[in-house]
Tab-separated table of C-alpha atoms in Angstrom:
chain	number	residue	atom	x	y	z
U	1	MET	CA	-17.482	-4.015	-19.948
U	2	SER	CA	-15.137	-6.779	-19.037
U	3	GLY	CA	-17.502	-9.543	-19.065
U	4	GLY	CA	-18.135	-6.163	-19.028
U	5	GLU	CA	-19.144	-2.725	-11.291
U	6	ARG	CA	-18.875	-3.529	-2.164
U	7	ALA	CA	-21.141	-3.141	1.461
U	8	PRO	CA	-19.478	-1.822	4.532
U	9	THR	CA	-18.488	-5.196	5.924
U	10	ASP	CA	-19.212	-8.219	3.652
U	11	PRO	CA	-19.153	-11.505	5.516
U	12	VAL	CA	-18.316	-13.568	2.436
U	13	GLY	CA	-15.098	-11.739	1.462
U	14	SER	CA	-12.866	-8.709	1.678
U	15	ARG	CA	-13.007	-5.819	-0.628
U	16	PRO	CA	-9.565	-5.089	-2.346
U	17	SER	CA	-8.094	-1.416	-1.909
U	18	ALA	CA	-8.861	1.031	-4.525
U	19	GLU	CA	-5.848	3.321	-4.943
U	20	THR	CA	-6.185	5.846	-7.618
U	21	PRO	CA	-2.543	6.676	-8.972
U	22	ALA	CA	-2.541	10.292	-10.403
U	23	VAL	CA	-2.696	10.250	-14.109
U	24	GLU	CA	-2.543	13.967	-15.588
U	25	ALA	CA	-5.204	14.850	-18.118
U	26	PRO	CA	-3.880	15.860	-21.366
U	27	ARG	CA	-4.239	19.628	-22.102
U	28	GLY	CA	-4.913	21.667	-25.222
U	29	PRO	CA	-6.321	20.840	-28.846
U	30	VAL	CA	-5.169	17.659	-30.506
U	31	SER	CA	-2.728	18.712	-33.525
U	32	GLU	CA	-3.764	17.331	-36.867
U	33	ALA	CA	-0.131	16.419	-37.270
U	34	LEU	CA	-0.427	14.020	-34.335
U	35	ALA	CA	-3.879	12.742	-34.786
U	36	PRO	CA	-6.128	11.610	-37.623
U	37	GLU	CA	-9.498	13.364	-37.833
U	38	VAL	CA	-11.672	11.733	-35.167
U	39	ASP	CA	-14.171	9.618	-37.312
U	40	ALA	CA	-17.181	9.362	-35.096
U	41	ALA	CA	-18.978	6.975	-37.361
U	42	ARG	CA	-15.932	4.676	-37.001
U	43	ILE	CA	-15.928	4.968	-33.369
U	44	GLU	CA	-19.693	3.878	-33.308
U	45	ASP	CA	-18.824	1.049	-35.756
U	46	LEU	CA	-16.061	-0.277	-33.291
U	47	LEU	CA	-18.672	-0.267	-30.548
U	48	VAL	CA	-21.091	-2.479	-32.471
U	49	ARG	CA	-18.174	-4.734	-33.771
U	50	THR	CA	-16.864	-5.320	-30.059
U	51	SER	CA	-20.062	-5.479	-28.291
U	52	ARG	CA	-23.607	-6.097	-29.125
U	53	THR	CA	-24.740	-5.552	-25.442
U	54	PHE	CA	-23.119	-2.247	-24.872
U	55	ALA	CA	-23.812	-1.320	-28.398
U	56	LEU	CA	-27.595	-1.380	-27.467
U	57	ALA	CA	-27.157	0.037	-23.975
U	58	ILE	CA	-24.728	2.834	-24.234
U	59	PRO	CA	-27.094	4.913	-26.741
U	60	LEU	CA	-29.526	5.210	-23.904
U	61	LEU	CA	-27.137	7.349	-22.116
U	62	PRO	CA	-27.532	11.256	-22.616
U	63	GLU	CA	-24.765	13.299	-24.204
U	64	PRO	CA	-22.020	13.917	-23.442
U	65	THR	CA	-21.987	10.801	-21.141
U	66	CYS	CA	-22.892	8.568	-24.062
U	67	HIS	CA	-19.840	9.362	-26.083
U	68	GLU	CA	-17.494	9.426	-23.127
U	69	VAL	CA	-18.781	5.961	-22.010
U	70	THR	CA	-18.258	4.723	-25.711
U	71	VAL	CA	-14.642	5.852	-25.718
U	72	GLY	CA	-14.121	4.503	-22.268
U	73	TYR	CA	-15.563	1.265	-23.192
U	74	LEU	CA	-13.272	0.903	-26.192
U	75	LEU	CA	-10.184	1.666	-24.109
U	76	PHE	CA	-11.246	-0.912	-21.499
U	77	ARG	CA	-11.896	-3.347	-24.329
U	78	ILE	CA	-8.383	-2.981	-25.682
U	79	ALA	CA	-6.736	-3.726	-22.251
U	80	ASP	CA	-9.282	-6.637	-22.038
U	81	THR	CA	-8.205	-8.083	-25.397
U	82	PHE	CA	-4.518	-7.995	-24.102
U	83	GLU	CA	-5.431	-9.706	-20.719
U	84	ASP	CA	-7.522	-12.290	-22.436
U	85	ALA	CA	-4.988	-13.244	-25.339
U	86	SER	CA	-3.460	-16.307	-23.637
U	87	VAL	CA	-4.279	-18.580	-26.413
U	88	HIS	CA	-2.320	-16.385	-29.173
U	89	TRP	CA	0.330	-14.556	-27.036
U	90	GLU	CA	3.023	-15.597	-24.591
U	91	ARG	CA	2.589	-14.332	-21.049
U	92	GLU	CA	5.432	-11.831	-21.333
U	93	GLN	CA	3.723	-10.456	-24.762
U	94	ARG	CA	0.506	-9.894	-22.732
U	95	GLN	CA	2.358	-8.213	-19.993
U	96	ARG	CA	4.380	-5.963	-22.169
U	97	ALA	CA	1.205	-4.811	-24.178
U	98	LEU	CA	-0.606	-3.961	-21.036
U	99	GLY	CA	2.368	-2.011	-19.741
U	100	GLU	CA	2.600	-0.190	-23.007
U	101	PHE	CA	-0.969	0.662	-22.962
U	102	ALA	CA	-0.902	2.001	-19.592
U	103	GLU	CA	1.895	4.082	-20.407
U	104	LEU	CA	0.173	5.394	-23.610
U	105	LEU	CA	-2.769	6.526	-21.454
U	106	ARG	CA	-0.464	8.434	-19.148
U	107	GLN	CA	0.918	10.376	-22.210
U	108	PRO	CA	-1.643	9.670	-24.957
U	109	SER	CA	-0.697	10.433	-28.573
U	110	PRO	CA	-2.135	8.998	-31.730
U	111	ARG	CA	1.212	8.904	-33.143
U	112	ALA	CA	2.625	6.838	-30.115
U	113	ALA	CA	-0.319	4.687	-30.635
U	114	ALA	CA	0.384	3.994	-34.121
U	115	ASP	CA	3.957	3.124	-33.316
U	116	LEU	CA	2.675	0.287	-30.992
U	117	VAL	CA	-0.045	-1.222	-33.261
U	118	PRO	CA	2.376	-3.396	-35.185
U	119	GLY	CA	3.521	-5.032	-32.030
U	120	TRP	CA	-0.028	-5.492	-30.942
U	121	THR	CA	-1.417	-6.992	-34.039
U	122	GLU	CA	1.430	-9.483	-35.234
U	123	PRO	CA	0.412	-11.878	-34.461
U	124	PRO	CA	-3.269	-10.905	-33.525
U	125	PRO	CA	-4.238	-11.215	-29.982
U	126	SER	CA	-7.700	-12.660	-30.612
U	127	GLU	CA	-9.828	-14.630	-33.088
U	128	HIS	CA	-12.493	-12.045	-32.670
U	129	ASP	CA	-12.373	-9.830	-35.854
U	130	GLY	CA	-13.728	-6.907	-33.994
U	131	TYR	CA	-11.303	-6.978	-31.257
U	132	VAL	CA	-8.432	-7.173	-33.687
U	133	GLU	CA	-9.860	-4.269	-35.775
U	134	LEU	CA	-10.364	-2.292	-32.446
U	135	VAL	CA	-6.555	-2.855	-31.434
U	136	ALA	CA	-5.607	-1.821	-34.846
U	137	ASP	CA	-7.728	1.325	-34.777
U	138	THR	CA	-6.147	2.398	-31.317
U	139	PRO	CA	-4.669	5.477	-32.769
U	140	LEU	CA	-8.145	6.572	-33.729
U	141	VAL	CA	-9.590	5.766	-30.271
U	142	VAL	CA	-6.866	7.773	-28.709
U	143	ALA	CA	-7.674	10.740	-30.939
U	144	ALA	CA	-11.364	10.403	-29.841
U	145	PHE	CA	-10.248	10.268	-26.153
U	146	LEU	CA	-8.105	13.522	-26.691
U	147	ALA	CA	-11.181	15.223	-28.039
U	148	LEU	CA	-13.088	14.832	-24.745
U	149	ALA	CA	-13.705	17.379	-22.155
U	150	PRO	CA	-10.669	17.509	-19.757
U	151	ALA	CA	-12.653	16.200	-16.636
U	152	ALA	CA	-13.795	13.082	-18.683
U	153	ARG	CA	-10.259	12.396	-20.082
U	154	GLU	CA	-8.814	12.572	-16.514
U	155	THR	CA	-11.422	10.044	-15.053
U	156	ILE	CA	-11.115	7.588	-18.048
U	157	ALA	CA	-7.321	7.740	-18.274
U	158	ARG	CA	-7.002	7.265	-14.525
U	159	HIS	CA	-9.322	4.149	-14.344
U	160	THR	CA	-7.972	2.664	-17.672
U	161	VAL	CA	-4.491	2.651	-16.217
U	162	ARG	CA	-5.500	1.164	-12.857
U	163	THR	CA	-7.264	-1.816	-14.565
U	164	ALA	CA	-4.423	-2.374	-17.115
U	165	GLU	CA	-1.909	-2.639	-14.294
U	166	ARG	CA	-4.043	-4.806	-12.214
U	167	MET	CA	-4.683	-7.069	-15.282
U	168	ALA	CA	-0.871	-7.288	-15.717
U	169	SER	CA	-0.356	-8.344	-12.208
U	170	PHE	CA	-2.807	-11.331	-12.863
U	171	VAL	CA	-1.193	-12.094	-16.287
U	172	GLU	CA	2.256	-12.377	-14.411
U	173	ARG	CA	0.749	-15.097	-12.158
U	174	ALA	CA	-0.136	-17.209	-15.059
U	175	ASP	CA	1.871	-20.590	-15.683
U	176	ALA	CA	3.985	-21.231	-18.656
U	177	ARG	CA	0.971	-22.186	-20.846
U	178	GLY	CA	-0.897	-18.997	-19.649
U	179	ASN	CA	-3.191	-20.669	-17.580
U	180	LEU	CA	-4.523	-18.642	-14.488
U	181	ARG	CA	-5.849	-20.216	-11.366
U	182	LEU	CA	-7.477	-18.060	-8.731
U	183	GLU	CA	-6.751	-19.348	-5.266
U	184	ASP	CA	-9.707	-18.183	-2.795
U	185	LEU	CA	-12.626	-15.868	-2.568
U	186	ASP	CA	-10.480	-13.020	-1.871
U	187	ASP	CA	-8.453	-13.625	-4.960
U	188	LEU	CA	-11.547	-13.943	-7.021
U	189	ARG	CA	-12.838	-10.646	-5.786
U	190	ALA	CA	-9.541	-8.931	-6.463
U	191	TYR	CA	-9.837	-10.188	-10.047
U	192	CYS	CA	-13.502	-9.071	-10.508
U	193	TYR	CA	-12.303	-5.744	-9.030
U	194	ALA	CA	-9.542	-5.401	-11.648
U	195	VAL	CA	-11.741	-6.124	-14.650
U	196	ALA	CA	-14.994	-4.943	-13.663
U	197	GLY	CA	-15.196	-3.086	-10.124
U	198	ILE	CA	-13.001	-0.311	-11.608
U	199	VAL	CA	-15.386	0.023	-14.616
U	200	GLY	CA	-18.167	0.618	-12.105
U	201	GLU	CA	-16.126	3.267	-10.457
U	202	MET	CA	-15.318	4.915	-13.789
U	203	LEU	CA	-19.057	4.947	-14.850
U	204	THR	CA	-20.055	6.411	-11.353
U	205	GLU	CA	-17.716	9.413	-11.904
U	206	LEU	CA	-18.915	10.112	-15.340
U	207	PHE	CA	-22.448	9.787	-14.467
U	208	VAL	CA	-22.023	12.491	-11.777
U	209	LEU	CA	-19.873	14.648	-14.091
U	210	GLY	CA	-22.862	14.615	-16.828
U	211	SER	CA	-25.550	15.076	-14.232
U	212	PRO	CA	-24.792	17.588	-11.507
U	213	GLU	CA	-28.051	16.638	-9.886
U	214	LEU	CA	-26.513	13.556	-8.649
U	215	GLN	CA	-23.634	15.168	-6.718
U	216	GLY	CA	-25.480	14.713	-3.560
U	217	SER	CA	-25.656	10.895	-4.148
U	218	ARG	CA	-21.934	10.497	-5.109
U	219	GLN	CA	-20.911	8.840	-1.958
U	220	PHE	CA	-23.786	6.438	-1.802
U	221	LEU	CA	-23.114	5.506	-5.438
U	222	SER	CA	-19.341	5.307	-5.004
U	223	GLU	CA	-19.685	2.812	-2.100
U	224	ARG	CA	-21.777	0.566	-4.347
U	225	ALA	CA	-19.990	1.036	-7.746
U	226	ALA	CA	-17.459	-1.862	-7.288
U	227	GLU	CA	-19.987	-4.254	-6.123
U	228	PHE	CA	-21.978	-3.567	-9.130
U	229	GLY	CA	-19.235	-4.499	-11.454
U	230	GLU	CA	-18.320	-7.458	-9.189
U	231	GLY	CA	-21.798	-8.789	-9.197
U	232	LEU	CA	-22.219	-8.617	-13.148
U	233	GLN	CA	-18.677	-10.223	-13.507
U	234	LEU	CA	-19.330	-13.099	-11.015
U	235	VAL	CA	-22.428	-13.976	-13.094
U	236	ASN	CA	-20.464	-14.023	-16.279
U	237	ILE	CA	-17.807	-16.208	-14.551
U	238	LEU	CA	-20.323	-18.660	-13.248
U	239	LYS	CA	-22.154	-18.795	-16.439
U	240	ASP	CA	-18.867	-19.108	-18.542
U	241	SER	CA	-16.782	-21.244	-16.214
U	242	ALA	CA	-16.986	-24.430	-18.458
U	243	SER	CA	-15.822	-22.709	-21.497
U	244	ASP	CA	-13.191	-20.559	-19.679
U	245	ALA	CA	-11.693	-23.772	-18.224
U	246	THR	CA	-11.065	-25.159	-21.782
U	247	GLU	CA	-8.955	-21.933	-22.593
U	248	GLY	CA	-6.949	-22.189	-19.342
U	249	ARG	CA	-8.905	-19.641	-17.268
U	250	PHE	CA	-9.913	-21.166	-13.846
U	251	TYR	CA	-11.618	-18.214	-12.145
U	252	LEU	CA	-13.766	-20.302	-9.750
U	253	PRO	CA	-11.253	-21.337	-6.896
U	254	ALA	CA	-11.334	-25.037	-6.376
U	255	ASP	CA	-11.548	-24.881	-2.577
U	256	VAL	CA	-14.610	-22.205	-2.543
U	257	ARG	CA	-18.208	-23.716	-2.596
U	258	ARG	CA	-20.192	-22.727	-5.546
U	259	SER	CA	-23.049	-21.883	-3.388
U	260	GLN	CA	-20.718	-19.284	-1.432
U	261	ILE	CA	-20.016	-17.641	-4.870
U	262	PHE	CA	-23.724	-17.541	-5.895
U	263	ALA	CA	-24.357	-15.998	-2.462
U	264	LEU	CA	-21.861	-13.269	-3.171
U	265	ALA	CA	-23.321	-12.587	-6.559
U	266	ARG	CA	-26.638	-12.212	-5.236
U	267	HIS	CA	-25.544	-9.964	-2.380
U	268	ASP	CA	-23.636	-7.694	-4.943
U	269	LEU	CA	-26.670	-7.523	-7.337
U	270	GLY	CA	-28.840	-6.430	-4.184
U	271	ARG	CA	-26.268	-3.658	-3.763
U	272	ALA	CA	-26.396	-2.749	-7.626
U	273	ALA	CA	-30.285	-2.560	-7.250
U	274	GLU	CA	-29.738	-0.009	-4.479
U	275	TYR	CA	-27.364	1.830	-6.622
U	276	VAL	CA	-30.028	1.780	-9.447
U	277	LEU	CA	-32.789	3.056	-7.225
U	278	GLU	CA	-30.566	5.932	-5.917
U	279	LEU	CA	-29.944	7.254	-9.371
U	280	GLN	CA	-33.829	6.875	-10.117
U	281	GLU	CA	-34.859	8.696	-6.928
U	282	ASN	CA	-32.447	11.511	-6.918
U	283	GLY	CA	-32.927	12.923	-10.580
U	284	GLY	CA	-30.664	10.715	-12.620
U	285	PRO	CA	-31.701	10.816	-16.279
U	286	ASP	CA	-33.865	7.980	-17.372
U	287	GLY	CA	-31.194	6.859	-19.832
U	288	VAL	CA	-28.749	6.402	-17.129
U	289	VAL	CA	-31.374	4.564	-14.991
U	290	ALA	CA	-32.113	2.278	-17.945
U	291	PHE	CA	-28.397	1.668	-18.652
U	292	THR	CA	-27.768	0.551	-15.127
U	293	ALA	CA	-31.055	-1.265	-14.466
U	294	LEU	CA	-31.180	-3.452	-17.422
U	295	PRO	CA	-27.840	-5.313	-16.636
U	296	VAL	CA	-28.978	-5.837	-13.146
U	297	GLU	CA	-32.156	-7.608	-14.025
U	298	LEU	CA	-30.532	-9.516	-16.863
U	299	ALA	CA	-27.930	-10.714	-14.350
U	300	ARG	CA	-30.357	-11.739	-11.837
U	301	ALA	CA	-32.320	-13.661	-14.322
U	302	THR	CA	-29.205	-15.417	-15.678
U	303	LEU	CA	-28.018	-16.250	-12.072
U	304	ASP	CA	-31.190	-18.137	-11.384
U	305	ARG	CA	-30.948	-19.935	-14.687
U	306	VAL	CA	-27.224	-20.926	-14.227
U	307	GLU	CA	-27.944	-21.980	-10.571
U	308	LYS	CA	-30.722	-24.283	-11.860
U	309	ARG	CA	-28.994	-25.748	-14.941
U	310	GLY	CA	-25.485	-25.209	-14.747
U	311	PRO	CA	-22.617	-23.304	-16.769
U	312	GLY	CA	-23.508	-22.352	-20.162
U	313	ALA	CA	-27.061	-21.747	-19.310
U	314	LYS	CA	-28.751	-18.584	-20.852
U	315	LEU	CA	-31.719	-16.633	-21.183
U	316	THR	CA	-33.801	-16.914	-24.326
U	317	ARG	CA	-34.184	-13.881	-26.670
U	318	PRO	CA	-38.147	-13.694	-25.589
U	319	GLU	CA	-37.031	-13.627	-21.916
U	320	VAL	CA	-34.363	-10.769	-22.658
U	321	PHE	CA	-37.186	-8.788	-24.406
U	322	THR	CA	-39.651	-9.226	-21.607
U	323	ILE	CA	-37.061	-7.965	-19.087
U	324	HIS	CA	-36.167	-5.108	-21.486
U	325	ASP	CA	-39.698	-4.087	-21.703
U	326	ARG	CA	-40.671	-4.230	-18.101
U	327	VAL	CA	-37.674	-2.132	-17.125
U	328	HIS	CA	-38.362	0.564	-19.816
U	329	GLY	CA	-42.017	0.540	-18.875
U	330	ALA	CA	-41.375	0.968	-15.208
U	331	ILE	CA	-39.060	3.885	-15.835
U	332	ALA	CA	-41.422	5.544	-18.284
U	333	LYS	CA	-44.355	5.255	-15.540
U	334	LYS	CA	-42.066	6.729	-12.877
U	335	ARG	CA	-42.191	3.475	-10.997
U	336	PRO	CA	-39.181	1.828	-9.476
U	337	ALA	CA	-36.989	0.553	-12.183
U	338	LEU	CA	-36.345	-2.803	-10.482
U	339	PRO	CA	-37.199	-4.383	-7.096
U	340	ARG	CA	-34.961	-3.950	-4.089
């Protein structure tokens, strides 16, 4: 998810706190007077329109986790679109939209979403057609959210509200031009937690919810979930640092050595590997193992490439296919999905 999931004591930075404000799950069926009929095909289309990576990865998950993660991804993507709208919106408009979105998730209603959409699309928050379509279709996404099982709704709402509120706090720090500069390593980690670590925590709860056999691994997975997201986000930040800077996003603190950030990313990806192997060794469905293992292996390879060639370096399509086949082959043969 935003991109776009920490160790007992990490020598290279402190972990931000992870408070979890209560969000009451909506109860009862969705009235047709309040919600359009949930169009499952359109929900899938929005996933494809907003993320090639997740559109390929999410279908690996078993149901109902697959649909729950799809809806959760789309909600997080709406928040991310608002947070990332510095080129098109003033700071105050971004803050307002994130606040309105958080309140919508506290009291979800397709009608309320429809009332908010005009203020979120004029002017559009992005040049990405898929993101603009998604924001315009917020009432449909909210209807799909309301159709989920109560436990999944509560999990997704709680974490989406948390990330929207944390995003708003970073938007508030932007200068008059919308530029954001992170100050130090703790600040960078706090940002990664806001946009990706919380995603890792949400996914972990949904995995355990959908696969009760993982209940015994819940604490182990939860202790690594935020580092998982942080590691993936750090790789994206290192890879995209040059292009981000041209749009006023300075995520790499000026006074922190790049080697230190690479070291933190490697540490996090090591913890992410422990997460994946815990899933695999304790009965996690193959689809959940593949969904988590693939981004770790791709991130490891990308990190090596960026460290060697600099920002903007990417894996080739054949390299991606090779990693994909290696991970799936290992899972099919009941071998470790990735090295520790």
